[in-house]
Short mmCIF file of C-alpha atoms in Angstrom, two decimals:
data_model
loop_
_atom_site.label_atom_id
_atom_site.label_comp_id
_atom_site.label_asym_id
_atom_site.label_seq_id
_atom_site.Cartn_x
_atom_site.Cartn_y
_atom_site.Cartn_z
CA UNK Z 569 109.85 59.80 82.59
CA UNK Z 570 108.37 62.28 80.13
CA UNK Z 571 107.01 65.63 81.22
CA UNK Z 572 103.61 66.76 80.02
CA UNK Z 573 104.66 70.40 80.40
CA UNK Z 574 107.83 72.34 81.01
CA UNK Z 575 108.13 75.96 82.04
CA UNK Z 576 110.90 78.49 82.53
CA UNK Z 577 109.97 81.37 84.85
CA UNK Z 578 111.78 84.71 84.91
CA UNK Z 579 111.62 85.10 88.69
CA UNK Z 580 111.18 82.91 91.76
CA UNK Z 581 107.84 84.14 93.07
CA UNK Z 582 106.37 83.95 89.59
CA UNK Z 583 107.58 80.36 89.40
CA UNK Z 584 105.80 79.56 92.68
CA UNK Z 585 102.66 81.22 91.37
CA UNK Z 586 102.76 79.10 88.21
CA UNK Z 587 103.63 75.87 90.02
CA UNK Z 588 100.70 76.46 92.35
CA UNK Z 589 98.40 77.08 89.38
CA UNK Z 590 99.55 73.95 87.55
CA UNK Z 591 99.04 71.87 90.68
CA UNK Z 592 95.52 73.23 91.11
CA UNK Z 593 94.92 72.55 87.42
CA UNK Z 594 95.65 68.86 87.90
CA UNK Z 595 99.35 68.42 87.16
CA UNK Z 596 101.81 66.88 89.62
CA UNK Z 597 104.31 69.72 89.72
CA UNK Z 598 107.79 70.43 91.07
CA UNK Z 599 109.45 73.85 91.16
CA UNK Z 600 113.22 74.02 90.88
CA UNK Z 601 115.65 76.88 91.43
CA UNK Z 602 117.76 76.97 88.33
CA UNK Z 603 118.43 73.93 86.19
CA UNK Z 604 118.07 70.89 88.47
CA UNK Z 605 120.65 68.26 89.16
CA UNK Z 606 120.19 65.11 87.10
CA UNK Z 607 119.51 63.06 90.24
CA UNK Z 608 116.39 65.07 91.23
CA UNK Z 609 113.58 62.57 91.82
CA UNK Z 610 110.85 63.33 89.30
CA UNK Z 611 108.93 60.08 89.74
CA UNK Z 612 105.27 60.71 88.89
CA UNK Z 613 105.93 64.37 88.10
CA UNK Z 614 104.04 65.79 85.09
CA UNK Z 615 105.26 69.39 85.10
CA UNK Z 616 108.49 71.11 86.13
CA UNK Z 617 108.82 74.86 86.57
CA UNK Z 618 112.44 75.99 86.39
CA UNK Z 619 112.78 79.28 88.27
CA UNK Z 620 115.37 81.74 87.03
CA UNK Z 621 116.16 85.24 88.22
CA UNK Z 622 116.29 86.69 84.73
CA UNK Z 623 113.66 89.41 84.55
CA UNK Z 624 115.96 92.39 85.10
CA UNK Z 625 119.38 91.13 83.98
CA UNK Z 626 120.96 91.97 80.60
CA UNK Z 627 118.90 90.50 77.76
CA UNK Z 628 121.70 88.36 76.34
CA UNK Z 629 122.25 86.72 79.71
CA UNK Z 630 118.51 86.13 80.16
CA UNK Z 631 118.37 84.48 76.74
CA UNK Z 632 121.32 82.19 77.50
CA UNK Z 633 119.92 81.06 80.85
CA UNK Z 634 116.44 80.48 79.47
CA UNK Z 635 117.69 78.48 76.49
CA UNK Z 636 119.71 76.23 78.79
CA UNK Z 637 116.66 75.61 81.00
CA UNK Z 638 114.49 74.91 77.96
CA UNK Z 639 117.03 72.37 76.67
CA UNK Z 640 116.93 70.57 80.03
CA UNK Z 641 113.12 70.42 79.91
CA UNK Z 642 113.07 69.20 76.32
CA UNK Z 643 115.54 66.51 77.35
CA UNK Z 644 112.96 65.27 79.87
CA UNK Z 645 110.30 64.95 77.18
CA UNK Z 646 108.49 68.29 77.44
CA UNK Z 647 106.69 68.75 74.13
CA UNK Z 648 105.51 72.24 75.11
CA UNK Z 649 107.46 74.86 77.06
CA UNK Z 650 105.84 77.94 78.59
CA UNK Z 651 108.03 80.97 79.22
CA UNK Z 652 106.42 82.32 82.38
CA UNK Z 653 106.38 86.11 82.72
CA UNK Z 654 104.79 88.51 85.18
CA UNK Z 655 101.05 89.19 84.81
CA UNK Z 656 101.92 92.90 84.60
CA UNK Z 657 104.40 92.26 81.74
CA UNK Z 658 107.31 93.68 83.75
CA UNK Z 659 110.07 94.55 81.30
CA UNK Z 660 111.85 97.49 79.75
CA UNK Z 661 111.73 98.47 76.09
CA UNK Z 662 114.98 96.53 75.63
CA UNK Z 663 113.50 93.29 77.03
CA UNK Z 664 113.71 90.78 78.41
CA UNK Z 665 110.44 89.26 77.23
CA UNK Z 666 110.94 89.93 73.52
CA UNK Z 667 114.52 88.66 73.19
CA UNK Z 668 113.77 85.48 75.17
CA UNK Z 669 110.60 84.86 73.16
CA UNK Z 670 112.52 85.26 69.90
CA UNK Z 671 115.18 82.80 71.05
CA UNK Z 672 112.74 80.14 72.29
CA UNK Z 673 110.61 80.41 69.18
CA UNK Z 674 113.71 79.94 67.06
CA UNK Z 675 114.86 76.92 69.08
CA UNK Z 676 111.40 75.35 68.78
CA UNK Z 677 111.23 75.94 65.02
CA UNK Z 678 107.95 77.81 65.37
CA UNK Z 679 106.79 80.62 63.11
CA UNK Z 680 104.68 82.28 65.83
CA UNK Z 681 104.11 82.15 69.58
CA UNK Z 682 100.96 82.98 71.53
CA UNK Z 683 101.51 85.54 74.31
CA UNK Z 684 99.18 86.60 77.12
CA UNK Z 685 99.77 87.80 80.69
CA UNK Z 686 96.05 87.61 81.48
CA UNK Z 687 94.95 86.01 84.76
CA UNK Z 688 91.41 87.18 85.61
CA UNK Z 689 91.52 85.52 89.05
CA UNK Z 690 94.13 88.10 90.07
CA UNK Z 691 92.53 91.01 88.21
CA UNK Z 692 94.78 90.90 85.14
CA UNK Z 693 92.84 90.98 81.87
CA UNK Z 694 93.72 91.80 78.26
CA UNK Z 695 91.26 93.42 75.86
CA UNK Z 696 92.16 94.59 72.34
CA UNK Z 697 95.76 94.02 73.31
CA UNK Z 698 95.61 96.37 76.31
CA UNK Z 699 96.50 95.05 79.77
CA UNK Z 700 94.21 96.00 82.64
CA UNK Z 701 94.99 95.77 86.37
CA UNK Z 702 91.57 95.55 87.93
CA UNK Z 703 89.45 98.23 86.28
CA UNK Z 704 92.27 100.46 85.05
CA UNK Z 705 94.85 100.20 82.25
CA UNK Z 706 98.32 99.11 83.30
CA UNK Z 707 99.74 102.61 82.80
CA UNK Z 708 97.18 104.06 85.26
CA UNK Z 709 97.78 101.41 87.94
CA UNK Z 710 100.39 101.55 90.73
CA UNK Z 711 102.61 99.40 88.49
CA UNK Z 712 103.39 102.49 86.41
CA UNK Z 713 105.86 103.41 89.16
CA UNK Z 714 107.50 99.99 89.61
CA UNK Z 715 111.03 100.74 90.92
CA UNK Z 716 112.77 98.42 88.43
CA UNK Z 717 110.43 98.16 85.46
CA UNK Z 718 107.94 101.05 85.42
CA UNK Z 719 105.10 100.18 83.04
CA UNK Z 720 103.88 103.30 81.22
CA UNK Z 721 102.14 101.70 78.21
CA UNK Z 722 99.14 99.35 78.50
CA UNK Z 723 99.17 98.34 74.82
CA UNK Z 724 101.13 95.09 74.80
CA UNK Z 725 101.30 94.89 71.01
CA UNK Z 726 103.34 98.11 71.15
CA UNK Z 727 105.32 97.07 74.24
CA UNK Z 728 106.34 93.69 72.83
CA UNK Z 729 106.90 95.21 69.40
CA UNK Z 730 109.60 97.45 70.85
CA UNK Z 731 111.42 94.36 72.19
CA UNK Z 732 110.97 91.65 69.59
CA UNK Z 733 112.86 91.25 66.34
CA UNK Z 734 109.63 90.19 64.60
CA UNK Z 735 106.33 92.06 64.14
CA UNK Z 736 103.69 91.51 66.81
CA UNK Z 737 100.00 90.88 66.11
CA UNK Z 738 96.76 90.45 68.03
CA UNK Z 739 94.32 87.60 68.64
CA UNK Z 740 91.34 89.73 69.60
CA UNK Z 741 88.49 88.98 71.97
CA UNK Z 742 86.01 88.23 69.17
CA UNK Z 743 88.33 85.51 67.86
CA UNK Z 744 88.98 84.03 71.29
CA UNK Z 745 85.23 83.86 71.92
CA UNK Z 746 84.86 81.54 68.89
CA UNK Z 747 87.06 78.87 70.49
CA UNK Z 748 90.42 77.13 70.06
CA UNK Z 749 90.07 76.38 66.35
CA UNK Z 750 89.46 80.05 65.58
CA UNK Z 751 92.49 81.05 67.66
CA UNK Z 752 94.64 78.44 65.89
CA UNK Z 753 93.48 79.70 62.50
CA UNK Z 754 94.24 83.29 63.50
CA UNK Z 755 97.76 82.32 64.60
CA UNK Z 756 98.35 80.56 61.27
CA UNK Z 757 97.12 83.59 59.34
CA UNK Z 758 99.32 85.96 61.34
CA UNK Z 759 102.34 83.69 60.87
CA UNK Z 760 101.73 83.69 57.11
CA UNK Z 761 102.07 87.49 57.25
CA UNK Z 762 105.49 87.20 58.91
CA UNK Z 763 104.25 88.02 62.41
CA UNK Z 764 106.29 86.20 65.07
CA UNK Z 765 104.22 86.77 68.22
CA UNK Z 766 100.56 87.42 68.95
CA UNK Z 767 99.14 89.06 72.05
CA UNK Z 768 95.92 87.22 72.93
CA UNK Z 769 92.94 88.83 74.64
CA UNK Z 770 91.43 87.14 77.71
CA UNK Z 771 88.89 88.62 80.11
CA UNK Z 772 87.34 85.56 81.82
CA UNK Z 773 88.72 82.21 82.92
CA UNK Z 774 87.09 80.34 80.04
CA UNK Z 775 89.26 82.38 77.66
CA UNK Z 776 92.35 80.89 79.29
CA UNK Z 777 91.11 77.37 78.54
CA UNK Z 778 90.59 78.35 74.90
CA UNK Z 779 94.08 79.84 74.68
CA UNK Z 780 95.67 76.88 76.47
CA UNK Z 781 94.13 74.43 74.02
CA UNK Z 782 95.27 76.51 71.05
CA UNK Z 783 98.77 77.03 72.47
CA UNK Z 784 99.34 73.26 72.77
CA UNK Z 785 99.31 73.11 68.99
CA UNK Z 786 102.71 74.80 69.15
CA UNK Z 787 105.92 73.97 71.00
CA UNK Z 788 106.30 77.23 72.91
CA UNK Z 789 104.12 79.94 74.43
CA UNK Z 790 104.61 82.98 76.64
CA UNK Z 791 102.37 84.06 79.49
CA UNK Z 792 101.58 84.43 83.14
CA UNK Z 793 100.05 81.76 85.36
CA UNK Z 794 96.65 82.21 83.72
CA UNK Z 795 97.97 80.67 80.51
CA UNK Z 796 99.49 77.92 82.67
CA UNK Z 797 96.02 77.19 84.01
CA UNK Z 798 94.69 76.91 80.46
CA UNK Z 799 97.54 74.61 79.43
CA UNK Z 800 97.05 72.36 82.49
CA UNK Z 801 93.34 71.98 81.90
CA UNK Z 802 93.88 71.26 78.21
CA UNK Z 803 96.47 68.58 79.02
CA UNK Z 804 94.13 66.87 81.48
CA UNK Z 805 91.10 67.18 79.18
CA UNK Z 806 92.97 65.57 76.27
CA UNK Z 807 94.43 62.78 78.42
CA UNK Z 808 98.03 63.93 78.02
CA UNK Z 809 98.19 64.32 81.81
CA UNK Z 810 96.29 62.37 84.45
CA UNK Z 811 94.62 64.46 87.15
CA UNK Z 812 95.85 63.28 90.58
CA UNK Z 813 93.44 61.63 92.97
CA UNK Z 814 94.36 63.96 95.82
CA UNK Z 815 96.59 66.87 96.72
CA UNK Z 816 100.26 66.14 97.16
CA UNK Z 817 101.35 65.24 100.66
CA UNK Z 818 103.92 67.67 102.04
CA UNK Z 819 105.23 65.01 104.39
CA UNK Z 820 105.95 65.14 108.10
CA UNK Z 821 105.48 68.41 110.01
CA UNK Z 822 108.44 70.78 110.04
CA UNK Z 823 109.59 72.03 113.43
CA UNK Z 824 111.64 75.09 114.21
CA UNK Z 825 111.03 78.82 114.48
CA UNK Z 826 109.11 81.18 112.17
CA UNK Z 827 109.99 84.53 110.60
CA UNK Z 828 108.85 86.89 107.84
CA UNK Z 829 110.89 89.14 105.54
CA UNK Z 830 109.48 91.96 103.39
CA UNK Z 831 111.40 93.72 100.64
CA UNK Z 832 108.57 94.79 98.36
CA UNK Z 833 107.42 98.40 98.33
CA UNK Z 834 104.03 97.61 96.77
CA UNK Z 835 100.94 99.04 98.40
CA UNK Z 836 99.71 95.49 99.10
CA UNK Z 837 102.87 94.55 101.02
CA UNK Z 838 102.94 97.86 102.91
CA UNK Z 839 99.38 97.17 104.09
CA UNK Z 840 100.33 93.63 105.08
CA UNK Z 841 103.22 94.91 107.19
CA UNK Z 842 100.90 97.36 108.95
CA UNK Z 843 98.45 94.54 109.71
CA UNK Z 844 101.26 92.30 111.01
CA UNK Z 845 102.41 94.95 113.50
CA UNK Z 846 99.42 94.11 115.68
CA UNK Z 847 100.37 90.42 115.74
CA UNK Z 848 104.16 90.13 115.93
CA UNK Z 849 107.30 92.17 116.60
CA UNK Z 850 108.35 94.16 113.52
CA UNK Z 851 111.81 95.60 112.83
CA UNK Z 852 112.44 97.94 109.90
CA UNK Z 853 115.86 98.12 108.31
CA UNK Z 854 117.50 101.53 108.12
CA UNK Z 855 118.24 101.71 104.37
CA UNK Z 856 120.47 104.76 104.70
CA UNK Z 857 122.84 102.83 106.96
CA UNK Z 858 122.96 100.03 104.39
CA UNK Z 859 124.21 102.50 101.78
CA UNK Z 860 126.81 104.52 103.71
CA UNK Z 861 129.14 101.74 104.81
CA UNK Z 862 127.28 100.58 107.93
CA UNK Z 863 125.63 97.46 106.48
CA UNK Z 864 127.49 95.03 108.73
CA UNK Z 865 126.49 96.93 111.86
CA UNK Z 866 122.86 97.20 110.79
CA UNK Z 867 122.55 93.51 109.86
CA UNK Z 868 124.15 92.46 113.14
CA UNK Z 869 121.76 94.68 115.09
CA UNK Z 870 118.73 93.27 113.28
CA UNK Z 871 119.81 89.67 113.89
CA UNK Z 872 120.47 90.42 117.56
CA UNK Z 873 116.97 91.89 117.82
CA UNK Z 874 115.51 88.82 116.08
CA UNK Z 875 117.37 86.51 118.43
CA UNK Z 876 115.73 88.24 121.39
CA UNK Z 877 112.20 87.83 120.01
CA UNK Z 878 111.90 84.88 117.63
CA UNK Z 879 111.90 82.24 120.35
CA UNK Z 880 108.56 83.56 121.60
CA UNK Z 881 106.89 83.61 118.17
CA UNK Z 882 107.29 84.87 114.62
CA UNK Z 883 109.02 88.16 113.81
CA UNK Z 884 108.86 90.38 110.73
CA UNK Z 885 111.86 92.25 109.32
CA UNK Z 886 111.15 94.75 106.54
CA UNK Z 887 113.10 96.98 104.19
CA UNK Z 888 109.84 98.08 102.52
CA UNK Z 889 109.11 101.81 102.34
CA UNK Z 890 106.64 104.23 100.80
CA UNK Z 891 107.29 105.14 97.12
CA UNK Z 892 108.43 108.69 97.90
CA UNK Z 893 111.03 107.36 100.36
CA UNK Z 894 112.28 104.87 97.76
CA UNK Z 895 112.54 107.58 95.11
CA UNK Z 896 114.54 109.81 97.45
CA UNK Z 897 116.95 106.96 98.23
CA UNK Z 898 117.34 106.18 94.54
CA UNK Z 899 118.02 109.82 93.77
CA UNK Z 900 120.83 109.94 96.35
CA UNK Z 901 122.40 106.53 95.76
CA UNK Z 902 121.17 105.17 92.41
CA UNK Z 903 118.30 102.79 91.80
CA UNK Z 904 120.32 99.63 91.16
CA UNK Z 905 122.56 100.21 94.15
CA UNK Z 906 119.60 100.68 96.50
CA UNK Z 907 117.84 97.57 95.24
CA UNK Z 908 120.90 95.33 95.40
CA UNK Z 909 121.94 96.55 98.85
CA UNK Z 910 118.55 95.88 100.41
CA UNK Z 911 118.11 92.51 98.70
CA UNK Z 912 121.57 91.44 99.87
CA UNK Z 913 120.86 92.58 103.41
CA UNK Z 914 117.60 90.64 103.66
CA UNK Z 915 119.24 87.56 102.15
CA UNK Z 916 122.02 87.69 104.73
CA UNK Z 917 119.46 88.20 107.47
CA UNK Z 918 117.56 85.14 106.20
CA UNK Z 919 120.78 83.12 106.41
CA UNK Z 920 121.29 84.29 109.99
CA UNK Z 921 117.70 83.44 110.91
CA UNK Z 922 118.05 79.91 109.52
CA UNK Z 923 121.29 79.47 111.48
CA UNK Z 924 119.30 80.50 114.56
CA UNK Z 925 116.72 77.75 113.95
CA UNK Z 926 114.10 79.33 111.67
CA UNK Z 927 112.53 76.64 109.47
CA UNK Z 928 109.33 78.42 108.39
CA UNK Z 929 110.06 81.53 106.36
CA UNK Z 930 107.70 83.93 104.57
CA UNK Z 931 109.24 86.32 102.03
CA UNK Z 932 107.43 89.20 100.32
CA UNK Z 933 108.86 90.61 97.10
CA UNK Z 934 110.05 88.93 93.92
CA UNK Z 935 113.63 90.22 93.91
CA UNK Z 936 113.91 89.68 97.66
CA UNK Z 937 112.67 86.10 97.34
CA UNK Z 938 115.24 85.42 94.64
CA UNK Z 939 118.06 86.79 96.76
CA UNK Z 940 116.95 84.79 99.82
CA UNK Z 941 116.57 81.49 97.97
CA UNK Z 942 119.96 81.91 96.31
CA UNK Z 943 121.67 82.76 99.60
CA UNK Z 944 120.15 79.72 101.30
CA UNK Z 945 121.14 77.47 98.40
CA UNK Z 946 117.67 75.99 97.97
CA UNK Z 947 117.23 73.87 94.83
CA UNK Z 948 113.70 72.45 94.56
CA UNK Z 949 110.26 72.47 96.19
CA UNK Z 950 107.14 70.40 96.48
CA UNK Z 951 103.84 72.26 96.43
CA UNK Z 952 101.58 72.58 99.47
CA UNK Z 953 98.31 74.38 100.21
CA UNK Z 954 97.51 77.75 98.66
CA UNK Z 955 97.92 80.75 100.98
CA UNK Z 956 96.51 83.32 98.57
CA UNK Z 957 95.87 83.32 94.85
CA UNK Z 958 99.19 82.41 93.25
CA UNK Z 959 101.11 81.79 96.49
CA UNK Z 960 101.54 78.21 97.79
CA UNK Z 961 103.35 76.78 100.78
CA UNK Z 962 106.63 75.27 99.53
CA UNK Z 963 108.58 72.41 101.11
CA UNK Z 964 112.25 72.04 100.22
CA UNK Z 965 113.29 68.87 98.41
CA UNK Z 966 116.42 66.79 98.36
CA UNK Z 967 118.69 68.59 100.78
CA UNK Z 968 119.37 68.77 104.50
CA UNK Z 969 116.79 69.62 107.12
CA UNK Z 970 113.45 70.47 105.46
CA UNK Z 971 112.02 73.98 105.48
CA UNK Z 972 108.64 75.47 104.64
CA UNK Z 973 108.57 78.72 102.68
CA UNK Z 974 106.17 81.16 101.10
CA UNK Z 975 107.56 83.33 98.29
CA UNK Z 976 105.20 86.14 97.38
CA UNK Z 977 105.19 88.77 94.66
CA UNK Z 978 104.69 92.18 96.20
CA UNK Z 979 101.14 92.78 95.02
CA UNK Z 980 99.74 89.36 95.98
CA UNK Z 981 97.66 88.47 99.03
CA UNK Z 982 95.28 90.20 101.42
CA UNK Z 983 96.14 92.29 104.47
CA UNK Z 984 96.35 89.17 106.65
CA UNK Z 985 98.85 87.46 104.35
CA UNK Z 986 101.68 87.01 106.86
CA UNK Z 987 99.51 85.52 109.60
CA UNK Z 988 97.64 83.31 107.11
CA UNK Z 989 100.89 82.00 105.66
CA UNK Z 990 102.26 81.13 109.09
CA UNK Z 991 99.00 79.41 110.06
CA UNK Z 992 99.20 77.15 106.99
CA UNK Z 993 102.82 76.26 107.73
CA UNK Z 994 102.04 74.61 111.05
#
């Protein structure tokens, strides 16, 4: 087999978002957790998204993991590899987007790489190199206060320039509007000036198709799921991938119990938890107990509570809190310690829920989803129906009793996300 497209994603929910987008764009797609085993059945598969948890780890480690995943994809015939990043460009001034980009570009022997986090369907657009979330610049959006990677600069040429070893340029909106040939010519001109990466403007979906076509002229690109959509459509349009006749079959129904976990503190997830309280029992973790040596007692109490309620219907367990509460916790205990403690607690709770018979699991929050998937030892997924933009139903592949999951970035989905996800998992 030879893949039409390979991708390495820097977190698990972002990987699901991209895999969903590629599937909708016409590619038969599988998402894996980490580099897959060689015996993974890829018959008929055109795209593989390798999910890593590398967004917030040391840059050198992120580079090493991403290079290993890229080598695996190249070994399966992928002529183009997309490094999938968050549509809000989550990263610090030290990386990890720039260092990984530099490494992949070097491995591919490319002088320049096209970069865009734009995805207009989800309100992420780029104009004159500035990233907008809805109608406001990134640094005026709620993402400016992200607990791990606060984004205080909307100008991505500057942001990426502080991370990359090479100068960063711009493919502006006027160039994109002229089509793929103009974008390709702009990239060549920038590369001739010694520029190693180019932020590309995109404000409507048609821009993504232009950028996807231009990006396929190179061996590597960097972007969010919007660029994945452009790449998928370009591959189908040029005959390098064959659009499937129908949506992939998720197979036989999955029995068992249902539960939801929420670790994100985004305003979207907080609203979704409030909406769910009218529909299912909700238990909130006591984060202070998790941080003062009472984690075992708190986790046991939560699982006992879940055991009393989950047989009658889905339950929701949340560590999510308002930003001021999170900041106070971080001030007392340290930001990394708070994040790791709560992620570990929800992952252990997920393990306990599965042991109790839960087979349909909804998880809100990128870091939380990564911790849960790692704790459960899940390795690969087939794609099912879309719950919300960028969030598909996932069915586990190649191991034990099947499960259905939804892994959601904090800001994705409407207020009814939890109930909608559970409805589509039946």
